[in-house]
mmCIF file of C-alpha atoms and ligand atoms in Angstrom:
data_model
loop_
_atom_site.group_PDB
_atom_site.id
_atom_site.type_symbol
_atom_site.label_atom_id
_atom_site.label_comp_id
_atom_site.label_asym_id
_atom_site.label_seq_id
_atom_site.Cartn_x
_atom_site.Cartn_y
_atom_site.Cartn_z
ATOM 1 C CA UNK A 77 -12.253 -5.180 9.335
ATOM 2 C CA UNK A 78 -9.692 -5.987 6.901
ATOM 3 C CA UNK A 79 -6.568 -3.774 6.702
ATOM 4 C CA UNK A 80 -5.866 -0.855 4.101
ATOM 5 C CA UNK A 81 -4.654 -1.848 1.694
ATOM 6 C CA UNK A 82 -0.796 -1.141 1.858
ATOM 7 C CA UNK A 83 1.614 0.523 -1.129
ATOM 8 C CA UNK A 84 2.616 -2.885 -2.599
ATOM 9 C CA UNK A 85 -0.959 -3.867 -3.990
ATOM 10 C CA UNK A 86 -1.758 -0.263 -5.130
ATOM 11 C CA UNK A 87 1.676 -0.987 -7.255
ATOM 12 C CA UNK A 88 0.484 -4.551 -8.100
ATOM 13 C CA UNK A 89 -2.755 -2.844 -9.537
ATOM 14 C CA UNK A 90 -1.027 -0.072 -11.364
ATOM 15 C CA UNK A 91 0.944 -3.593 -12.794
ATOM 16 C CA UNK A 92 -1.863 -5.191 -13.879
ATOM 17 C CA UNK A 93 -3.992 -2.422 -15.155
ATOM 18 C CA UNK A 94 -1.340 -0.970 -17.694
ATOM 19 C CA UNK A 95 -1.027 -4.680 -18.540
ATOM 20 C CA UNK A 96 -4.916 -4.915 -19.495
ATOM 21 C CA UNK A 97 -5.427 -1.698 -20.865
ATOM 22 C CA UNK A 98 -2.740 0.368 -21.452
ATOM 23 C CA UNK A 99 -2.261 1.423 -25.588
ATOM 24 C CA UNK A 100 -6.343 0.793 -25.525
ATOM 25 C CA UNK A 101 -9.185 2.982 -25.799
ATOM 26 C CA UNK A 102 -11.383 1.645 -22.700
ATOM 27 C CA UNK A 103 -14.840 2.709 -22.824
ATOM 28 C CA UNK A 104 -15.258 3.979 -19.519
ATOM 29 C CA UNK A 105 -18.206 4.777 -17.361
ATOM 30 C CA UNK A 106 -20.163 4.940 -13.744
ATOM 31 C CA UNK A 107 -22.909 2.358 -13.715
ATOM 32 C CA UNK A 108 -23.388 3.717 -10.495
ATOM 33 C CA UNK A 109 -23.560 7.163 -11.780
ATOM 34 C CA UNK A 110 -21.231 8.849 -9.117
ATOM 35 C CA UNK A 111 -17.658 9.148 -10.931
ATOM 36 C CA UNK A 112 -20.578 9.529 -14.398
ATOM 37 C CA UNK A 113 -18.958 13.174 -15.477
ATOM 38 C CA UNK A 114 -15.743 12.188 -14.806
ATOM 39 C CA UNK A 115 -16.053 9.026 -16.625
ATOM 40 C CA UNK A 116 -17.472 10.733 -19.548
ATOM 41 C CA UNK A 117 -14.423 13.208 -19.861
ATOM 42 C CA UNK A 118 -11.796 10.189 -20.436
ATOM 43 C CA UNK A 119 -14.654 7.615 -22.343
ATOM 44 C CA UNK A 120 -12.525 6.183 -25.427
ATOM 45 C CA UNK A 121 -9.181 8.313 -24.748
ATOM 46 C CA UNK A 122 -6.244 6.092 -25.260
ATOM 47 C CA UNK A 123 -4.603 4.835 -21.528
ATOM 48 C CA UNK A 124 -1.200 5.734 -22.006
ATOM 49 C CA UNK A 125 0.307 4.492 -18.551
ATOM 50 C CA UNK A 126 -0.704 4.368 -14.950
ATOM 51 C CA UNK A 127 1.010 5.305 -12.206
ATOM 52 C CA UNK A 128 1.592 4.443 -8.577
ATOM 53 C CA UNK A 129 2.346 6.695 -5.275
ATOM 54 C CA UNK A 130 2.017 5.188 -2.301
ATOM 55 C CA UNK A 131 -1.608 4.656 -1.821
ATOM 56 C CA UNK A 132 -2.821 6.326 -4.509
ATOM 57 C CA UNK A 133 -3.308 5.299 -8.187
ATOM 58 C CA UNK A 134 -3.401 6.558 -11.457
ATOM 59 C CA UNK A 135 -4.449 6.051 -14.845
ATOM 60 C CA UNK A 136 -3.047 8.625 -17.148
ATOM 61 C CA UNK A 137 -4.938 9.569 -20.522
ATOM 62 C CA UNK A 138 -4.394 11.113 -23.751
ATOM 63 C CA UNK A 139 -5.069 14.369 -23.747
ATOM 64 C CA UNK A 140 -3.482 15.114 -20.243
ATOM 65 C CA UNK A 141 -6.402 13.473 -18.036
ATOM 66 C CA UNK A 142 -5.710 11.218 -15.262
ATOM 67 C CA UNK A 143 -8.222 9.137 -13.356
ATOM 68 C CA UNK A 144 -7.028 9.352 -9.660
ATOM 69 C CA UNK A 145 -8.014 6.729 -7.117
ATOM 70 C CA UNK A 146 -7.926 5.792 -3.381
ATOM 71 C CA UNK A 147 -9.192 2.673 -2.276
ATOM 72 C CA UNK A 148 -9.594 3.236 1.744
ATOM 73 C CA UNK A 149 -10.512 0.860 3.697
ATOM 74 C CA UNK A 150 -13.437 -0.505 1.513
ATOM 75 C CA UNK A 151 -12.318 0.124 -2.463
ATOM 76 C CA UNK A 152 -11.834 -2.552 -4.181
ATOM 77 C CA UNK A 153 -11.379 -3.558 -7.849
ATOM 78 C CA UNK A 154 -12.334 -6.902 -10.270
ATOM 79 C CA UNK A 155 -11.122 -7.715 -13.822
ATOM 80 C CA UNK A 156 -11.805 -10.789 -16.217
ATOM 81 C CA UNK A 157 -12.429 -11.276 -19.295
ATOM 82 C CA UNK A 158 -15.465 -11.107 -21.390
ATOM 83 C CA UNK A 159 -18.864 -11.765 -21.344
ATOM 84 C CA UNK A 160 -18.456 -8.364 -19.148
ATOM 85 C CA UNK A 161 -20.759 -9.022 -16.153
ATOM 86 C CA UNK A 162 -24.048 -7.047 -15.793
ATOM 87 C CA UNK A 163 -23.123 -4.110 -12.877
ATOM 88 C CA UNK A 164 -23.663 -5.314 -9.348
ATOM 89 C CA UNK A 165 -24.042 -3.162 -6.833
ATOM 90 C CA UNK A 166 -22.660 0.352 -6.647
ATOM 91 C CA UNK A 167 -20.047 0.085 -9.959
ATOM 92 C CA UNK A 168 -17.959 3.800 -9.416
ATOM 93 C CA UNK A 169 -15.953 2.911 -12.396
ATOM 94 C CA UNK A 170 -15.931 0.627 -15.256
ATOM 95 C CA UNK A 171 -13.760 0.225 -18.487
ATOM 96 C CA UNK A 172 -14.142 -2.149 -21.038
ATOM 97 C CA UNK A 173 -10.568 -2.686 -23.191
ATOM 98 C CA UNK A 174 -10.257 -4.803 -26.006
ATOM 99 C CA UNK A 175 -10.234 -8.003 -24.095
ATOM 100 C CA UNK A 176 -10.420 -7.230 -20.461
ATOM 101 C CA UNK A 177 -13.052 -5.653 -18.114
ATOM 102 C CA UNK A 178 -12.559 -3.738 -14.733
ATOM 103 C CA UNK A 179 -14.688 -2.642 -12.123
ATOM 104 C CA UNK A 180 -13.509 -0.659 -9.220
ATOM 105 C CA UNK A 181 -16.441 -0.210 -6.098
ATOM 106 C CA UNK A 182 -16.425 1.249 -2.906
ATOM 107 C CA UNK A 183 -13.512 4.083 -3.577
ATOM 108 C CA UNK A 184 -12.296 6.671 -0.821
ATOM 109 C CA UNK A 185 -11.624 9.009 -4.092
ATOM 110 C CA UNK A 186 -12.340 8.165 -7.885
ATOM 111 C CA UNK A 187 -11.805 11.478 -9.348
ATOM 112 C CA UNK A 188 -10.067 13.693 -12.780
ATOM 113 C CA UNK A 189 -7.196 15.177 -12.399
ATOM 114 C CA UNK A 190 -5.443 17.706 -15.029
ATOM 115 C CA UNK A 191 -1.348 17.425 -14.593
ATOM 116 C CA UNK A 192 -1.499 20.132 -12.162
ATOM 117 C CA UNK A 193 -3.171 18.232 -9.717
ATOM 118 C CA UNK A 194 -1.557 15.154 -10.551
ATOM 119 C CA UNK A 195 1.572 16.904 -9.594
ATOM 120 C CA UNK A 196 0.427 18.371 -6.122
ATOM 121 C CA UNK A 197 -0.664 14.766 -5.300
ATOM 122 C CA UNK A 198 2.680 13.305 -5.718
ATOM 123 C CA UNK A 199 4.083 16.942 -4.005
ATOM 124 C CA UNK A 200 2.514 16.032 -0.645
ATOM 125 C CA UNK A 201 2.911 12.523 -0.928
ATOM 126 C CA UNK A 202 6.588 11.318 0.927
ATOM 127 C CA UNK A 203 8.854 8.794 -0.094
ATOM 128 C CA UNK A 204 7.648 5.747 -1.462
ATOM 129 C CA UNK A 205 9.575 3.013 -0.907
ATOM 130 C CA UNK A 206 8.537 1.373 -4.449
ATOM 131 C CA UNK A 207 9.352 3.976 -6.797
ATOM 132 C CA UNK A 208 12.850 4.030 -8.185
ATOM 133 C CA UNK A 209 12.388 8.276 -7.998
ATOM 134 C CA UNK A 210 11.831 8.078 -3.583
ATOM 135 C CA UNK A 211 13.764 10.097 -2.005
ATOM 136 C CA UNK A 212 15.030 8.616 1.537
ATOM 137 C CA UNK A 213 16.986 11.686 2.602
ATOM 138 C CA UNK A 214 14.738 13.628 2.403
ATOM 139 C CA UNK A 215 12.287 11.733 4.381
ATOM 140 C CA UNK A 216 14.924 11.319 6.729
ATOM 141 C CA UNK A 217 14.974 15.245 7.364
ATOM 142 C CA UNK A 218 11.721 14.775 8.789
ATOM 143 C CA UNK A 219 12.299 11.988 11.175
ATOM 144 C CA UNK A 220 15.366 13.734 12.159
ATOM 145 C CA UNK A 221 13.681 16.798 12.926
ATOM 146 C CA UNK A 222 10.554 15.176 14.709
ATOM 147 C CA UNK A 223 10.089 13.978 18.193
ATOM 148 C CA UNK A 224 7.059 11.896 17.514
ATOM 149 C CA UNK A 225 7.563 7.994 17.324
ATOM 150 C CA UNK A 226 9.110 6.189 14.503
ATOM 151 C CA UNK A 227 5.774 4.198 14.566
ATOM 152 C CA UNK A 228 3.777 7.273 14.415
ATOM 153 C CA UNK A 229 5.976 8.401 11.193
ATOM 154 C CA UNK A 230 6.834 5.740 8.644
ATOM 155 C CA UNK A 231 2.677 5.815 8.879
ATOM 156 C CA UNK A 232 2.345 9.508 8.223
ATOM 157 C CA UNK A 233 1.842 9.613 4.262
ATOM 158 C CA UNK A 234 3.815 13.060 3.871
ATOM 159 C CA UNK A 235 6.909 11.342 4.651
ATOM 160 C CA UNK A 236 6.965 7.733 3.773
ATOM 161 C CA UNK A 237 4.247 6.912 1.086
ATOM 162 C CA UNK A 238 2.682 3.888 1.185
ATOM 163 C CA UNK A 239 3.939 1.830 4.156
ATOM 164 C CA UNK A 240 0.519 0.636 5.899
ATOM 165 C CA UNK A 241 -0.025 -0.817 9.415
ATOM 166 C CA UNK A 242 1.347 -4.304 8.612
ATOM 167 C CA UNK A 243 5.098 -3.129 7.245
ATOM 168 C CA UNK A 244 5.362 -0.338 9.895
ATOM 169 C CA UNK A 245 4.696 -2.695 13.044
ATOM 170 C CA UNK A 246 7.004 -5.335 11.276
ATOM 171 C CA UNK A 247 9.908 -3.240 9.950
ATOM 172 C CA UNK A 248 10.416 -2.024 13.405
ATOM 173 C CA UNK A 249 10.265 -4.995 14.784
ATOM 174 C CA UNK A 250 12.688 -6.694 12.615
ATOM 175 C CA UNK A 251 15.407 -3.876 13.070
ATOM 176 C CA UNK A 252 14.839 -4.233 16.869
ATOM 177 C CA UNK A 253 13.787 -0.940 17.759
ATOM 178 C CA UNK A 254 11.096 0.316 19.920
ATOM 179 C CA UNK A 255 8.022 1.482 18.337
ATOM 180 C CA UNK A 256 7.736 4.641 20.626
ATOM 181 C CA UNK A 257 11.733 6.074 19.516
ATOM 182 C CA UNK A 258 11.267 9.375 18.714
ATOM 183 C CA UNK A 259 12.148 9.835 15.284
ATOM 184 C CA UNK A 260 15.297 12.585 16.232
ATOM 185 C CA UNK A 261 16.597 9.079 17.915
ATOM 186 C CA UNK A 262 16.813 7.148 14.921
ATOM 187 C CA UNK A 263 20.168 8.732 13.548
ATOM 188 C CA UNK A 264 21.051 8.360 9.844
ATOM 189 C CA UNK A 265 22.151 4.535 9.733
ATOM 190 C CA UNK A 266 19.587 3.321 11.866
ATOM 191 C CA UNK A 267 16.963 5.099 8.822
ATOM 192 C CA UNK A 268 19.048 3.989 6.003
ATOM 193 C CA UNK A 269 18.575 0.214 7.388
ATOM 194 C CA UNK A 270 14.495 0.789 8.564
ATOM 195 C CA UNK A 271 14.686 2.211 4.995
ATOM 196 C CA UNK A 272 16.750 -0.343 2.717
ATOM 197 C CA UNK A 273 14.603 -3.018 4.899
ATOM 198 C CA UNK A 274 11.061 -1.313 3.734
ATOM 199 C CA UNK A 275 12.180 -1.194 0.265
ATOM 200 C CA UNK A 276 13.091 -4.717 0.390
ATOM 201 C CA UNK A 277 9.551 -6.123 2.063
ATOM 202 C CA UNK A 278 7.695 -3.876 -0.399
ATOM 203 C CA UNK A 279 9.098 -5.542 -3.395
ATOM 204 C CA UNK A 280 8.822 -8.994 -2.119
ATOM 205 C CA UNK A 281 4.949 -7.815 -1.606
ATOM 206 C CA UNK A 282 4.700 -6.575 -4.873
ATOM 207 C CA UNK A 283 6.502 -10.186 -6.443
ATOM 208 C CA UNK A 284 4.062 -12.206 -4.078
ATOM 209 C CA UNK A 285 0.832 -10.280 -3.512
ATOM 210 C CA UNK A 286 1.190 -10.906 0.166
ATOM 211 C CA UNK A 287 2.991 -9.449 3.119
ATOM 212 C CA UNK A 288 5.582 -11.886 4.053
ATOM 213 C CA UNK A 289 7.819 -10.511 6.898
ATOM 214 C CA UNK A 290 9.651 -13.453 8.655
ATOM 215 C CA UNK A 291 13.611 -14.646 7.626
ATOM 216 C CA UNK A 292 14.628 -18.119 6.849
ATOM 217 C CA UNK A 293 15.069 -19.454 9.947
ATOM 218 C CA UNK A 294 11.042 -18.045 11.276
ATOM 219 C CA UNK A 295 8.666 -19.663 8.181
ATOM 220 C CA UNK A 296 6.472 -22.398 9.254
ATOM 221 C CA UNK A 297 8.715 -25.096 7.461
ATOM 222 C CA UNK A 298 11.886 -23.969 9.569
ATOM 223 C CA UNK A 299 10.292 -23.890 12.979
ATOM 224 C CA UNK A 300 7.765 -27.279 12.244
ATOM 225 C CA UNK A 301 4.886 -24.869 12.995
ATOM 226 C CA UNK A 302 1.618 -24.185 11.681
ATOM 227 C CA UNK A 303 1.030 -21.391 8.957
ATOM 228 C CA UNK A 304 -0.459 -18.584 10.390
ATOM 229 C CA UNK A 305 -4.183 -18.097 9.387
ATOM 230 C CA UNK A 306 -4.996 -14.142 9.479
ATOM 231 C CA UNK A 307 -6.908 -12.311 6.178
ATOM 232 C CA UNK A 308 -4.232 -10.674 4.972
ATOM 233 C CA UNK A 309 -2.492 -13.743 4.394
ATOM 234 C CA UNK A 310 1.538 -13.546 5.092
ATOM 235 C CA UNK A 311 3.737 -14.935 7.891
ATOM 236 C CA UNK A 312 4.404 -11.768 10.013
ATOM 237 C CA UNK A 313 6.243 -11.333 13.503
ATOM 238 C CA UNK A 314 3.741 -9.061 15.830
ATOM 239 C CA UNK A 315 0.885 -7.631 13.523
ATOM 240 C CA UNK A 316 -2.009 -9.122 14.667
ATOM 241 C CA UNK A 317 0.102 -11.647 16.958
ATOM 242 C CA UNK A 318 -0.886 -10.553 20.304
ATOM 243 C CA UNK A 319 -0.648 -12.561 23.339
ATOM 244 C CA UNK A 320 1.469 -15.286 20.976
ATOM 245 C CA UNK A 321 4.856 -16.166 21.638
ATOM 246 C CA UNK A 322 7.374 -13.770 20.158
ATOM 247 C CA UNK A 323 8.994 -16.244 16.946
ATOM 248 C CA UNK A 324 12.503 -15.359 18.388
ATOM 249 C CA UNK A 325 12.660 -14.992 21.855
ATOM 250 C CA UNK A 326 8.878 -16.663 23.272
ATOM 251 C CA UNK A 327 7.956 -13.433 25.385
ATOM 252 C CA UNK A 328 4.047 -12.445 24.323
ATOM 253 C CA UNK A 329 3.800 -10.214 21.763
ATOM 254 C CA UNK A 330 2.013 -7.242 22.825
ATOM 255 C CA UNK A 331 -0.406 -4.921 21.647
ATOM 256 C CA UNK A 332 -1.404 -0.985 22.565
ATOM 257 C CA UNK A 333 -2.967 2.308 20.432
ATOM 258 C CA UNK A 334 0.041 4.446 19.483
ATOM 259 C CA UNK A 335 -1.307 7.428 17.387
ATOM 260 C CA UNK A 336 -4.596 6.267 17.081
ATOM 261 C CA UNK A 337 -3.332 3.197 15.495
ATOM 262 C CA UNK A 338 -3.057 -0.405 16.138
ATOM 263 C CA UNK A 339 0.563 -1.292 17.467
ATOM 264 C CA UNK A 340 2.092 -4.892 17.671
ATOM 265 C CA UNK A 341 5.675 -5.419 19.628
ATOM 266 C CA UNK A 342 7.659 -7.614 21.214
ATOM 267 C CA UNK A 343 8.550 -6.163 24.499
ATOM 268 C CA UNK A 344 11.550 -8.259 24.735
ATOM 269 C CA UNK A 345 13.545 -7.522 20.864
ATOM 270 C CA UNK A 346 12.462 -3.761 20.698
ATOM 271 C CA UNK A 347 14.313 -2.631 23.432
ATOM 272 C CA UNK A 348 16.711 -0.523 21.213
HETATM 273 ZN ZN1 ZN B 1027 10.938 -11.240 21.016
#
């Protein structure tokens, strides 16, 4: 199963669709027919801008209407130019600009919004690392407060938006601490680092298009080793690492359900 996709290509998308589109009047529809009312309600509005929030995306319309998607686990969107392709297989959504296509399938959510709704999305969203508005304190109030593992919480959407599996397992790792610390054991500096380092990974995500986690001294090049070869691309520490050598100290990396998610540590440099 591939991985959700994390905040930085959900930015990368809102990127490249204001690129294609935005100033146009897309003719939008559902060759699928599911998103086919919703569609029709913003068919030849002008895009004015899109938007991203952690996860969630959105493509904001004259007239105060804003598509709102969610990929999940299986959502996935295409663009080219013309000829526009004849719609294969379930198309939720499809716009047509002036010289770009798009075709989004497989959505956890392709809906309408009106601003009020817009504005309760982004009101139970947390901070997200990528968006020059986040607000780290106050995410911080809710580690502080919480005696659930850091793990457990940069992946809780309410309070950091958009960090996925991959950055959570690898931030931690890379500021040495131990996945299970409960978040009231994090203290302010150790957040402002987990945080400044988050920030810092996202944008090199959103510059690259992959998750590259590893410093100088860890890349292939520096330690005559080969590239990894995993799906979602980047050279990484623990995710998906198991039973390998830790990059820095040897020790296996290990692996164990923490919240009902997938964990990756070394038991040797998360001690703290
Ligand atoms: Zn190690």
């Amino acid at each position: 199963m591939p991985p959700v996709p994390e905040g930085h290509t959900i930015h990368r998308l809102a990127a490249r669709h204001r690129e294609l589109f935005a100033g146009q009047r897309p003719a939008v529809s559902s060759p699928q027919g599911r998103f086919a009312s919703g569609a029709a309600l913003v068919d030849g509005r002008t895009l004015v801008d899109t938007e991203a929030y952690g996860k969630h995306l959105l493509h904001h319309y004259e007239g105060d209407l804003s598509v709102h998607v969610h990929l999940g686990l299986y959502g996935k969107f295409s663009d080219g130019e013309p000829p526009v392709p004849a719609p294969v297989g379930q198309v939720r959504l499809r716009m047509i600009g002036e010289r770009h296509w798009l075709e989004l399938r497989g959505p956890t959510a392709c809906e309408v919004f009106d601003p009020l709704q817009a504005q309760r999305l982004r009101d139970r969203l947390g901070a997200d690392p990528l968006r020059d508005d986040a607000d780290p304190a106050g995410a911080f109030r809710r580690v502080a407060t919480s005696t659930k593992p850091i793990f457990a919480l940069l992946l809780d959407q309410s309070i950091v938006a958009g960090c996925g599996l991959i950055y959570a397992n690898e931030v931690l790792f890379r500021a040495g601490l131990a996945p299970t610390l409960p978040g009231r054991s994090v203290g302010a500096e150790g957040w402002e680092a987990l945080w400044a380092d988050l920030r810092a990974l996202m944008k090199e995500g959103v510059a690259g298009g992959r998750i590259d986690t590893v410093h100088t001294e860890h890349t292939p090049e520096a330690m005559r080793r080969a590239p990894r070869v995993d799906r979602h691309g980047g050279e990484v520490y623990v995710y998906r690492r198991p039973g390998q050598p830790c990059l820095v100290c040897g020790t296996e990396v290990a692996r164990g359900p923490l919240a009902g998610r997938n964990l990756y540590w070394c038991p040797a440099c998360q001690r703290g």
